[in-house]
CSV table of C-alpha atoms (C1' of nucleotides) in Angstrom, one decimal:
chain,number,residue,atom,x,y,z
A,1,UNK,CA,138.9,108.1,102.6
A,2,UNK,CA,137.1,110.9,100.4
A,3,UNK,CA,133.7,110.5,100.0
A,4,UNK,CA,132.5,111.5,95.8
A,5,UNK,CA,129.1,112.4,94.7
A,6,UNK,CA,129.0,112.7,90.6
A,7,UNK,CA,126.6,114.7,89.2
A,8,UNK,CA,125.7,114.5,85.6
A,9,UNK,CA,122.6,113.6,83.1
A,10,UNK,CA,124.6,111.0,81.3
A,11,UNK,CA,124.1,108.0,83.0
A,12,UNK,CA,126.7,106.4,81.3
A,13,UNK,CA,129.6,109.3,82.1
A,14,UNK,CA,128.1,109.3,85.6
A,15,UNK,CA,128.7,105.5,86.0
A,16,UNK,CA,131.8,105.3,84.2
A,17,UNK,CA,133.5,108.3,86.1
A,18,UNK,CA,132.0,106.5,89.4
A,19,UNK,CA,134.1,103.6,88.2
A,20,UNK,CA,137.8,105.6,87.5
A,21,UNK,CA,137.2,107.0,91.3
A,22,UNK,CA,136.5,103.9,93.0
A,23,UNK,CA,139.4,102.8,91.5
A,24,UNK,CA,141.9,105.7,92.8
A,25,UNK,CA,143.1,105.5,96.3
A,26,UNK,CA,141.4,107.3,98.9
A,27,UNK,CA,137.7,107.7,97.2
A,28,UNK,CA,134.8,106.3,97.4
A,29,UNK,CA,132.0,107.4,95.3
A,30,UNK,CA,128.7,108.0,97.3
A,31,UNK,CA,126.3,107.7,94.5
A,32,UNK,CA,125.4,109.3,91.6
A,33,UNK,CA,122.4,112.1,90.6
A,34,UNK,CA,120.6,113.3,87.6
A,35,UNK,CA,120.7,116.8,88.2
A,36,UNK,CA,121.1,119.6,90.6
A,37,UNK,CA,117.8,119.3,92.0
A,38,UNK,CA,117.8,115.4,92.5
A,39,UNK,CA,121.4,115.8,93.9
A,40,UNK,CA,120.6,118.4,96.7
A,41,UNK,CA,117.1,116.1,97.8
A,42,UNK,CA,119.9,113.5,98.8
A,43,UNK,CA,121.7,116.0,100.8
A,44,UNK,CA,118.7,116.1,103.5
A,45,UNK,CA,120.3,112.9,104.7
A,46,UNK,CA,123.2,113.2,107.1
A,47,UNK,CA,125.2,110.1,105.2
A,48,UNK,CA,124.5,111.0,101.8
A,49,UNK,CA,126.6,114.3,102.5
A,50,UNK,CA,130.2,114.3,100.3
A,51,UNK,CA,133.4,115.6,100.6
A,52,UNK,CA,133.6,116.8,96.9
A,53,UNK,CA,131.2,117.0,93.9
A,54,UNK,CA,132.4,116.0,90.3
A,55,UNK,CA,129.9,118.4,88.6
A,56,UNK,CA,128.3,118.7,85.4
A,57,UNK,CA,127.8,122.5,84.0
A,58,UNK,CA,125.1,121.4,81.2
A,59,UNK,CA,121.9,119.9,82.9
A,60,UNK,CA,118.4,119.5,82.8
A,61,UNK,CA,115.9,120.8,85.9
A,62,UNK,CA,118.9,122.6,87.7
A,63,UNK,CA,122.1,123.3,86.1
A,64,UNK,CA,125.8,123.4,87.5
A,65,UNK,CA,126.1,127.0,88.2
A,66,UNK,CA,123.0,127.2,90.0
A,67,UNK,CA,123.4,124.0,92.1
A,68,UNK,CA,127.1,125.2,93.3
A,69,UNK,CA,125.4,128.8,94.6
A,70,UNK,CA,122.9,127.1,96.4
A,71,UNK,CA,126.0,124.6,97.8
A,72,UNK,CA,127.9,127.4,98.5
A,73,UNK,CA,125.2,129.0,100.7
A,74,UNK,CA,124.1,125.9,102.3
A,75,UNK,CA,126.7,123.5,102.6
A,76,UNK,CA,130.1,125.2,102.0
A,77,UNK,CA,132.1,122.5,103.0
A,78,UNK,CA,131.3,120.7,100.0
A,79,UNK,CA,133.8,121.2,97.2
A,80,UNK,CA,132.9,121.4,93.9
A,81,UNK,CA,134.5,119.8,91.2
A,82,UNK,CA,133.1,121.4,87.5
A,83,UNK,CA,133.6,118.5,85.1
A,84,UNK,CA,132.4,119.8,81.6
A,85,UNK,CA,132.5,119.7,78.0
A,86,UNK,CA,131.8,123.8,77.9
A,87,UNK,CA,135.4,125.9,76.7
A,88,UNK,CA,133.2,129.0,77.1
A,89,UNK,CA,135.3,132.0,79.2
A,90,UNK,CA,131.9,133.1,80.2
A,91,UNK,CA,130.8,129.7,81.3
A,92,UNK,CA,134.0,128.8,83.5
A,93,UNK,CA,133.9,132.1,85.2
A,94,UNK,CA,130.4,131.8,85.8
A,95,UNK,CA,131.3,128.2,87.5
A,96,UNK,CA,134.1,130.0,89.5
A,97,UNK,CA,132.4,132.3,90.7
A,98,UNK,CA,129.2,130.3,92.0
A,99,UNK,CA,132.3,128.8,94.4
A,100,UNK,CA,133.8,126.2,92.2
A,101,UNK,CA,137.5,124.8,93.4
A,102,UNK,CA,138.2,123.8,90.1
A,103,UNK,CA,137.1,123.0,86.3
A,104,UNK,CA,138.3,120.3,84.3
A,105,UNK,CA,137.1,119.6,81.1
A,106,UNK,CA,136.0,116.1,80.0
A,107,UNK,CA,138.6,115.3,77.7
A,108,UNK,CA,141.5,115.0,80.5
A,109,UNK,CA,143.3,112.2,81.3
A,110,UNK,CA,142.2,109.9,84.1
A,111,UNK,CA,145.4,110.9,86.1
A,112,UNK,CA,144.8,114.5,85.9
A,113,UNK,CA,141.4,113.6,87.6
A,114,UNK,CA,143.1,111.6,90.0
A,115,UNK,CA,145.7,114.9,90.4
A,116,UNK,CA,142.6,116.8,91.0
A,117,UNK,CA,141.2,115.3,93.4
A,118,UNK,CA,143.9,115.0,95.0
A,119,UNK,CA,144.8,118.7,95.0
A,120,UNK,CA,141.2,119.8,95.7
A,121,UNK,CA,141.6,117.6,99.6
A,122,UNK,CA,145.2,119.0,99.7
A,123,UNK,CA,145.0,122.8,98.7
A,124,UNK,CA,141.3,123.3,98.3
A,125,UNK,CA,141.2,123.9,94.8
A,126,UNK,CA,142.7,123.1,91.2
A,127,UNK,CA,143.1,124.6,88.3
A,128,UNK,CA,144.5,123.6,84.6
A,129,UNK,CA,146.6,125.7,83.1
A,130,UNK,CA,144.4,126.9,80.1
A,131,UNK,CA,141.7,127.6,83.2
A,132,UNK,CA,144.2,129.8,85.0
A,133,UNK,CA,145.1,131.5,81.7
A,134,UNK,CA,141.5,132.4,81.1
A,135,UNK,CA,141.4,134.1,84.2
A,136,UNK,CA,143.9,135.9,83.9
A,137,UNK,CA,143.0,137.4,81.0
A,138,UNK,CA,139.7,137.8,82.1
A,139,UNK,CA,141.2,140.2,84.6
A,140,UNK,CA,142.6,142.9,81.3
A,141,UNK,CA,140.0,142.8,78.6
A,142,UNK,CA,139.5,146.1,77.4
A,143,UNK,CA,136.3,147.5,79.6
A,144,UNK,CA,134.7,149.6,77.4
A,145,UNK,CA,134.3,146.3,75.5
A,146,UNK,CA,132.5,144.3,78.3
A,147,UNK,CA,129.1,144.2,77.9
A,148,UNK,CA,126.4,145.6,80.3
A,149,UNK,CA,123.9,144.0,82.4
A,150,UNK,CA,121.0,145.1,80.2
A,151,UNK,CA,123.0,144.7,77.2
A,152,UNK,CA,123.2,140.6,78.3
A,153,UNK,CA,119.7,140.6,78.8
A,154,UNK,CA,118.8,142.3,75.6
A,155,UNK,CA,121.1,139.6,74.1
A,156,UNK,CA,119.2,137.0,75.8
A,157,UNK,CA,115.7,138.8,73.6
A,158,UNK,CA,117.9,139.0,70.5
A,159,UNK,CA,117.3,135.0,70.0
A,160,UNK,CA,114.4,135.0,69.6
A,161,UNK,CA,111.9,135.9,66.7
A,162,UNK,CA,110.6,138.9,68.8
A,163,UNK,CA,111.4,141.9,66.5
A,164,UNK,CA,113.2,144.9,68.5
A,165,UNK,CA,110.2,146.7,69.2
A,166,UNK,CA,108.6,143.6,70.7
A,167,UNK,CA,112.0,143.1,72.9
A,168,UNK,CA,111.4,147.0,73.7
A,169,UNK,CA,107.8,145.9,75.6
A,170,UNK,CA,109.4,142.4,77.0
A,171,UNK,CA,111.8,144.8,78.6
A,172,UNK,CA,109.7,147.6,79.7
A,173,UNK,CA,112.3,150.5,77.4
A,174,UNK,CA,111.8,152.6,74.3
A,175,UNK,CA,111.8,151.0,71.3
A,176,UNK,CA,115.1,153.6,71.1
A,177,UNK,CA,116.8,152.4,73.5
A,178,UNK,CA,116.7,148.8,72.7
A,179,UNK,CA,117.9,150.2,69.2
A,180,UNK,CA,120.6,151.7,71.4
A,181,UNK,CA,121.8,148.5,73.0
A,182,UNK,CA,121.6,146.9,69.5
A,183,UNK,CA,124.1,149.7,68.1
A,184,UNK,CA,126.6,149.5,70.9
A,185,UNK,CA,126.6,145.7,71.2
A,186,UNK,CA,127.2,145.5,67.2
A,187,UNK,CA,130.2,148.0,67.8
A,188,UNK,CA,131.5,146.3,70.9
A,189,UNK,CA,131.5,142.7,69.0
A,190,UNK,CA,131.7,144.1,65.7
A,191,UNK,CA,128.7,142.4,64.4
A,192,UNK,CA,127.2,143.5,61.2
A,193,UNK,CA,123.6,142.1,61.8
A,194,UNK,CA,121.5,140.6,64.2
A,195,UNK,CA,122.0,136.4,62.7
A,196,UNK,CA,125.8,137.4,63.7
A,197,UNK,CA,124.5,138.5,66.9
A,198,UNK,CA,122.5,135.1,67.2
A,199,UNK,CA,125.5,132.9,66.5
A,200,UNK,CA,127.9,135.0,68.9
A,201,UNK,CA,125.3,134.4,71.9
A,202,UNK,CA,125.3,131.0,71.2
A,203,UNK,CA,129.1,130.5,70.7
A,204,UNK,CA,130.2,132.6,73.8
A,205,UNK,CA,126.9,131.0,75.8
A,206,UNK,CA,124.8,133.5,76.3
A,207,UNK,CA,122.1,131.9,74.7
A,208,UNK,CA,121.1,128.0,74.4
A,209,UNK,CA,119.4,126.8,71.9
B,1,UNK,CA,135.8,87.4,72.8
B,2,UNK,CA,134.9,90.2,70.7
B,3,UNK,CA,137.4,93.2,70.3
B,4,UNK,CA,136.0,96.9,71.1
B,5,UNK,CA,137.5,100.1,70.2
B,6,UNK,CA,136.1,103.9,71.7
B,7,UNK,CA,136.3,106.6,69.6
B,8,UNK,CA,135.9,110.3,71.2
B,9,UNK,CA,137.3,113.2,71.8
B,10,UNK,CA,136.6,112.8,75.4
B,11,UNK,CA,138.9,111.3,77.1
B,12,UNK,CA,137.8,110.9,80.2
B,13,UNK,CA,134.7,109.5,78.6
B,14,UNK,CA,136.5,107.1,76.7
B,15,UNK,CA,138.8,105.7,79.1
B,16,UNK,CA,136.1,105.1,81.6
B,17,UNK,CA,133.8,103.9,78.9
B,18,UNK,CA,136.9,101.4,78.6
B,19,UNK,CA,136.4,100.5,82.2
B,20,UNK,CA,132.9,99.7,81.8
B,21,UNK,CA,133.6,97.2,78.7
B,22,UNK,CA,136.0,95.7,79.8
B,23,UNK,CA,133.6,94.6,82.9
B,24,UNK,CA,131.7,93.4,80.7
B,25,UNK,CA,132.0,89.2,79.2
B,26,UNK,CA,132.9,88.1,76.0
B,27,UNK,CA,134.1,92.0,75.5
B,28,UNK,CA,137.4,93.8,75.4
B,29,UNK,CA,138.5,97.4,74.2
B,30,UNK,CA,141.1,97.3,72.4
B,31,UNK,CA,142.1,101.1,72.3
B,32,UNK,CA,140.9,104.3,72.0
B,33,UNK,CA,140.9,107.3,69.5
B,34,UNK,CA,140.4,111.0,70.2
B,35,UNK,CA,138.9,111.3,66.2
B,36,UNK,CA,137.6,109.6,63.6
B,37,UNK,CA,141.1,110.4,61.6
B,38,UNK,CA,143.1,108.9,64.3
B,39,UNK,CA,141.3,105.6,64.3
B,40,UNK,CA,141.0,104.9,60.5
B,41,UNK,CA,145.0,105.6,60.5
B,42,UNK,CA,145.1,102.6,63.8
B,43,UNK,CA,143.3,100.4,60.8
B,44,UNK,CA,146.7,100.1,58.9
B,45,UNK,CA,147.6,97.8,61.5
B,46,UNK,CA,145.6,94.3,60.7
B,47,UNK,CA,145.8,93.8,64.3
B,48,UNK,CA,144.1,96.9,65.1
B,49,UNK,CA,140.9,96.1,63.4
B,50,UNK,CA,137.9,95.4,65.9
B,51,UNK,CA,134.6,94.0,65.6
B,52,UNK,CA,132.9,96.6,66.9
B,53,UNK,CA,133.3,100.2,67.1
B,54,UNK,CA,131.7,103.0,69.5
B,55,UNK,CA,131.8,105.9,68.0
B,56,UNK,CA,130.8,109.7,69.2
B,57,UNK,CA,129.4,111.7,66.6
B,58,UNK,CA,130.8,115.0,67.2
B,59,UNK,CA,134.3,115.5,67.5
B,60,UNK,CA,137.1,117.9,65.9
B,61,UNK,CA,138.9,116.8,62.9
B,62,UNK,CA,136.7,114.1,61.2
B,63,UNK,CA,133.3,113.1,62.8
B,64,UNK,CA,130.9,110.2,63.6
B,65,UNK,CA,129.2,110.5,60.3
B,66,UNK,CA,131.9,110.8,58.1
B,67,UNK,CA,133.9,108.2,59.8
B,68,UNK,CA,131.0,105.5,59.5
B,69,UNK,CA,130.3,106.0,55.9
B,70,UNK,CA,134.1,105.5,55.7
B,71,UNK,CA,133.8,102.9,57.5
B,72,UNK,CA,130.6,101.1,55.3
B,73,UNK,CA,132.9,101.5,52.3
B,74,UNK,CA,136.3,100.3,53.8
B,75,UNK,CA,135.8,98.2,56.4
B,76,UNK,CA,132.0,96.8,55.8
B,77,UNK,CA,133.1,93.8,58.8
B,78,UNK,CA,133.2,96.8,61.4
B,79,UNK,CA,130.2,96.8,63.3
B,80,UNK,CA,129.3,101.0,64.4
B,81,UNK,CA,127.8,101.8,67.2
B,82,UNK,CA,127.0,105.6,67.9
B,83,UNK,CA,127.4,106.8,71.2
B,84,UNK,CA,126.4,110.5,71.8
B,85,UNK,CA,124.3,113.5,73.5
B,86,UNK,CA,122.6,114.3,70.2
B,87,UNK,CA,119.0,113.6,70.6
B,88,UNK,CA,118.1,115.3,67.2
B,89,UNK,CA,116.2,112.9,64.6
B,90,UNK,CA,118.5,114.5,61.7
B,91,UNK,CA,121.5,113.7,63.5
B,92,UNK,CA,120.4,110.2,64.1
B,93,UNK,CA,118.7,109.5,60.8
B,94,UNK,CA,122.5,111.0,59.2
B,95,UNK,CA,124.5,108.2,61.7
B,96,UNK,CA,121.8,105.5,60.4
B,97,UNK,CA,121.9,106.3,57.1
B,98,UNK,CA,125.9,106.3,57.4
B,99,UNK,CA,125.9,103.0,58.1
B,100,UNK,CA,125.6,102.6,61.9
B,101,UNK,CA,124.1,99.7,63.2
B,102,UNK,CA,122.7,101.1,66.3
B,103,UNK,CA,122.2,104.5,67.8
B,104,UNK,CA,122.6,105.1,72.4
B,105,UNK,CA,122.5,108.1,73.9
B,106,UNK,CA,125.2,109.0,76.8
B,107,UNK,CA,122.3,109.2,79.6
B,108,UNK,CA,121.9,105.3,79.2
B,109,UNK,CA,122.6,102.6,81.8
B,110,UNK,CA,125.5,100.5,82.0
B,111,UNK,CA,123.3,97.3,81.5
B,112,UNK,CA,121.6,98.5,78.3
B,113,UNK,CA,125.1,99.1,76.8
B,114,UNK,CA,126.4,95.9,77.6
B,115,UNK,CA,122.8,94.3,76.1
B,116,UNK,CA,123.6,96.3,73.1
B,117,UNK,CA,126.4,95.2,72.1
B,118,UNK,CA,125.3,91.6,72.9
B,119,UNK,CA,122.2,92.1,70.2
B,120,UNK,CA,124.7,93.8,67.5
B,121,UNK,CA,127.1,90.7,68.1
B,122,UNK,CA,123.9,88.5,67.7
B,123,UNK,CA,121.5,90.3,65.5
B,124,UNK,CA,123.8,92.6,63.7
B,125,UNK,CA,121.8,95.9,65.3
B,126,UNK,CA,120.2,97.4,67.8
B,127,UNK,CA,117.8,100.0,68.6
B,128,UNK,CA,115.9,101.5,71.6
B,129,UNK,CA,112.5,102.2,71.2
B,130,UNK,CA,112.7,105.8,71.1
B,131,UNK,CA,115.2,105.5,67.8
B,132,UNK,CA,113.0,102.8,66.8
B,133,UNK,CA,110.4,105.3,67.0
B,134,UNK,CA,111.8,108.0,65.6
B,135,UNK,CA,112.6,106.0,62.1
B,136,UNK,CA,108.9,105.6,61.8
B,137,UNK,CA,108.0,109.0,62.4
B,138,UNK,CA,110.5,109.9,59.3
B,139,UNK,CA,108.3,108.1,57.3
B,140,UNK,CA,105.4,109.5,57.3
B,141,UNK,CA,106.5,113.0,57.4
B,142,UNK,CA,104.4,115.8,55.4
B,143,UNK,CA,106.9,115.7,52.2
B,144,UNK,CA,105.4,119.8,51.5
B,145,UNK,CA,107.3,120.3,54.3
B,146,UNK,CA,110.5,118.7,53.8
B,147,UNK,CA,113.2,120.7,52.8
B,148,UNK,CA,114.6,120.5,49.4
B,149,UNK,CA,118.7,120.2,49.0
B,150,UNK,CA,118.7,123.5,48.1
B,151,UNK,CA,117.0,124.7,50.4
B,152,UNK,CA,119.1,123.2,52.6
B,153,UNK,CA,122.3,125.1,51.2
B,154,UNK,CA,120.2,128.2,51.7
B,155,UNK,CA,119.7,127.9,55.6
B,156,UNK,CA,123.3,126.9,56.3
B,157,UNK,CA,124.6,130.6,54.5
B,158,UNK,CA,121.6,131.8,56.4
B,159,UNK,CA,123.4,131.5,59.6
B,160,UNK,CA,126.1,133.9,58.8
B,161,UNK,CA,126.4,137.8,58.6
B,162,UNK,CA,125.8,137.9,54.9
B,163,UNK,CA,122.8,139.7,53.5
B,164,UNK,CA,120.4,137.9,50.8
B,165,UNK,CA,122.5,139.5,48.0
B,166,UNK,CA,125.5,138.2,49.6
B,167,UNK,CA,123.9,134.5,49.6
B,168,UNK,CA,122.6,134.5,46.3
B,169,UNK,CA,126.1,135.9,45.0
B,170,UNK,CA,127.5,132.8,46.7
B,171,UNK,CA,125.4,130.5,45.6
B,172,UNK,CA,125.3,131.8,42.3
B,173,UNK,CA,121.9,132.6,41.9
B,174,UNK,CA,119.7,135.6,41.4
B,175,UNK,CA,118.7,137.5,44.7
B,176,UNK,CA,114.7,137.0,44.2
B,177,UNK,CA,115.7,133.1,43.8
B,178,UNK,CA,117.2,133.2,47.5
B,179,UNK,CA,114.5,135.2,48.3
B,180,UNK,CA,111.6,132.9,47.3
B,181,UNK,CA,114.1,130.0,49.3
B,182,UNK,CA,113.7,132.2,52.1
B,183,UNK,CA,109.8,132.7,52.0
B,184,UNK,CA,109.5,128.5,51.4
B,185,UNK,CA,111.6,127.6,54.4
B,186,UNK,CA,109.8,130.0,56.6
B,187,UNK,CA,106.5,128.6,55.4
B,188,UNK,CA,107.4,125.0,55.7
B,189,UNK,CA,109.1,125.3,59.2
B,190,UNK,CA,106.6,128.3,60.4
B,191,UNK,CA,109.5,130.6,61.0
B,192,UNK,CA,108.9,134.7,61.0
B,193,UNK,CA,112.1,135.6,60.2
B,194,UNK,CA,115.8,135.1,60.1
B,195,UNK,CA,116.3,134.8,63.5
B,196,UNK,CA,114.1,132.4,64.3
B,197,UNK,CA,115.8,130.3,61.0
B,198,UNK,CA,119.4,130.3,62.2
B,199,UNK,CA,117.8,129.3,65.9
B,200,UNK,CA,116.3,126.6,63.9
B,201,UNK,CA,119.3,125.6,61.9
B,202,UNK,CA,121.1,125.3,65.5
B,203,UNK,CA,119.0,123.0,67.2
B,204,UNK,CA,118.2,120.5,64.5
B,205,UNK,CA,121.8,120.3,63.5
B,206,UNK,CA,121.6,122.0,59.8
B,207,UNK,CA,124.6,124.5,61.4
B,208,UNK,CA,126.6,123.8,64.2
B,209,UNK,CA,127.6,127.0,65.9
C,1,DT,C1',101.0,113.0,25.1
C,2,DC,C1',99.0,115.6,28.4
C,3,DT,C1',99.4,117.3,33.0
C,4,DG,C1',100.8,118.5,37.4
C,5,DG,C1',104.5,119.2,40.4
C,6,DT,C1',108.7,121.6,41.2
C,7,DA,C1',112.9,124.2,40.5
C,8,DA,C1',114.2,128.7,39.0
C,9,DG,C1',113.5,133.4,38.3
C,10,DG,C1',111.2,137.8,39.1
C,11,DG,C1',108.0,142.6,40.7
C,12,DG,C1',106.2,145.6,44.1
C,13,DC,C1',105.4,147.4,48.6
C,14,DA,C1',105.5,148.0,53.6
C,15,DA,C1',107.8,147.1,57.7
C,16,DA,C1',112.0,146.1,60.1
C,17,DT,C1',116.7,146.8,60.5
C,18,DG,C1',121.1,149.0,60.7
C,19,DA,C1',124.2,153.2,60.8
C,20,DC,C1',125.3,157.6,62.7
C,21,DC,C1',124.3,161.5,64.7
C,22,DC,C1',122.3,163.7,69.0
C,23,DC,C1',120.5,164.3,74.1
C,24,DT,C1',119.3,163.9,79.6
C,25,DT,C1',119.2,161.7,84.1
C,26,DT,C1',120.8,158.7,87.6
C,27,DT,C1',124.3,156.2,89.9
C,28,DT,C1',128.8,155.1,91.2
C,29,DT,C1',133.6,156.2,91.8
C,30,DT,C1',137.2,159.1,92.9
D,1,DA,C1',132.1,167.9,94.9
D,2,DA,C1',133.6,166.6,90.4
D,3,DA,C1',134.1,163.2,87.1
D,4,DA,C1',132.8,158.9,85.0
D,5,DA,C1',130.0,155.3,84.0
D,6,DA,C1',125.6,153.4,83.2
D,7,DA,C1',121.0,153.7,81.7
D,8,DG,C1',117.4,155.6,78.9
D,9,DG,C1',115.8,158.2,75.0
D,10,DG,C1',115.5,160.8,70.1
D,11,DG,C1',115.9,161.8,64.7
D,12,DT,C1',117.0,160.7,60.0
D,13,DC,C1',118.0,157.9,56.2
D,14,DA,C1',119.5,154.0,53.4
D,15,DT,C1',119.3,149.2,53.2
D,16,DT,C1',117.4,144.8,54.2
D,17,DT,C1',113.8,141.9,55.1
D,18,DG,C1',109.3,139.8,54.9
D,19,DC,C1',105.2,139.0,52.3
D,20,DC,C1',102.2,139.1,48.8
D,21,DC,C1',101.9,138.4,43.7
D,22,DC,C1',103.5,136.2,38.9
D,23,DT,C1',106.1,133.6,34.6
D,24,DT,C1',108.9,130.0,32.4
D,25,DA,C1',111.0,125.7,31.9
D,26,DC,C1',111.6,121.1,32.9
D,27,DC,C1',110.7,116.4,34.2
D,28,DA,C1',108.0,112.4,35.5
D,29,DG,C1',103.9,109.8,36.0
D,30,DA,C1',99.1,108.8,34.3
DNA sequence: TCTGGTAAGGGGCAAATGACCCCTTTTTTT
DNA sequence: AAAAAAAGGGGTCATTTGCCCCTTACCAGA
């Protein structure tokens, strides 16, 4: 027997999805958290430790990606399960990387979920197709069109009603260079202005609203 | 017994929401629908037609507001029920307006679901005290600051790459005419500039990214 | 019928933005 | 050690934006 934790704001989702486990072979759900933070004060107790985590990316106090660094540090023999709404490239690979075995998004089938699960005990790890496709091509995009670390960040300042010059101070740089960041990022994503800017960040997830 | 169909996108939100209902007495889900176009086609079928419906509000194809006021017009017997993460008063006060006769967020518990649809069996409606709350807040709103239809038109071609010039083209109006739009919105919704509109527009739900 | 609100259109000006050039200095890779 | 990236900075100029100001026409309520 496999022992579930799900963790996810929506009460409802949380208790329903508690239900569709119980009801596979094999699993048991533990109980169910909030949020990151809320799920990792459980873990101080022995019994409340899981096998696997059915995780939410999206959530308040502590979100998905950070809560699966912090269990990949300090209790790696959890195994993540990302469950999410979020078709964001950027998003996914940010959950694989934190040390996710898999990421399924919430409009699969209860089998496939049972499939997961399944495959996580068995293989240690899952993956959809569309999910293994993404990384793939995450592997050849062109580099000189990936963005920098700095050009993220100025991003990040972009949304905001901060005019460049006031993103320039934020970020301790010239008022050029943040000009210069603007220019390349415009060319890289072939953005005319900075609203397209704004809605880009928000689409790919580089920014939330 | 009264007959219960899910409609959203989600799938593994729906089919466990299923799992939930049909725990429930007196309650029983007929089926599910990915979209609001899917289920208004199951409504062909006389035997398809439930008492009460819980329905998402965003999803692909046809959504939770369009499908209600469909709904109020075709099949007035159908009792709605909206079901989502949306939290913004716009959204709600659009599903309300459309003709739903109750409005739950996804983070609520199992046992105020199943009292919901008790009360909207018995009373016809039902609403928690935050929605409750909300509908009297839009009352007594400032009406110098609401936003004219117009206006309105204005802030959704705000959140593209198109200049001023471009909008006012498009709306077929004289630039200074956008122009004075702009300068009213950003007084009415203390805004400094563009940016900060289409951030605006994003999170109350007058552009969805 | 007067009047006040509001939609619609507009002028002028300063600041911010965007486009297109250029450069140096570290750091990392090979 | 040489070659690439990455990171930071500069100058100029046209366009766009943001912020004041103002007029006209219409429509509804007192």
């Amino acid at each position: 027997m496999n022992t579930i934790v799900v963790v996810d704001d929506h009460t409802l989702l949380s208790q329903a999805i508690s239900g569709l486990v119980n009801s596979f072979e094999d699993f048991e759900v533990l109980y169910t958290s909030k949020h990151g933070q809320d799920f990792i004060d459980q873990l101080k107790f022995p019994d409340k430790v899981p096998d696997i985590v059915l995780m939410d990316v999206n959530m308040p106090i502590m979100d998905g990606i950070e809560t699966t660094a912090y269990l990949k540090d300090h209790y790696p023999d959890i195994k993540v399960l990302a469950l999410s709404v979020e078709i964001e490239e950027r998003t996914i690979l940010k959950m694989i990387r934190a040390g996710a075995k898999g990421y399924l998004l919430k409009d699969t089938e209860k089998s496939v979920l049972e499939n997961a699960l399944k495959e996580v005990v068995d293989q240690g790890f899952y993956h959809t197709n569309t999910v293994a496709k993404l990384l793939m091509n995450s592997l050849d995009s062109d580099p000189t069109l990936t963005l920098k670390e700095r050009e993220i960040e100025f991003i990040e300042h972009a949304c905001t009603e901060m005019t460049y010059n006031e993103i320039a101070e934020k970020m301790f740089l010239s008022p050029k260079t943040v000009q210069g960041y603007r220019d390349t990022v415009f060319a890289k994503l072939n953005l005319k202005n900075r609203t397209g800017l704004v809605i880009y960040a928000i689409k790919h997830g580089y920014f939330k609203p």
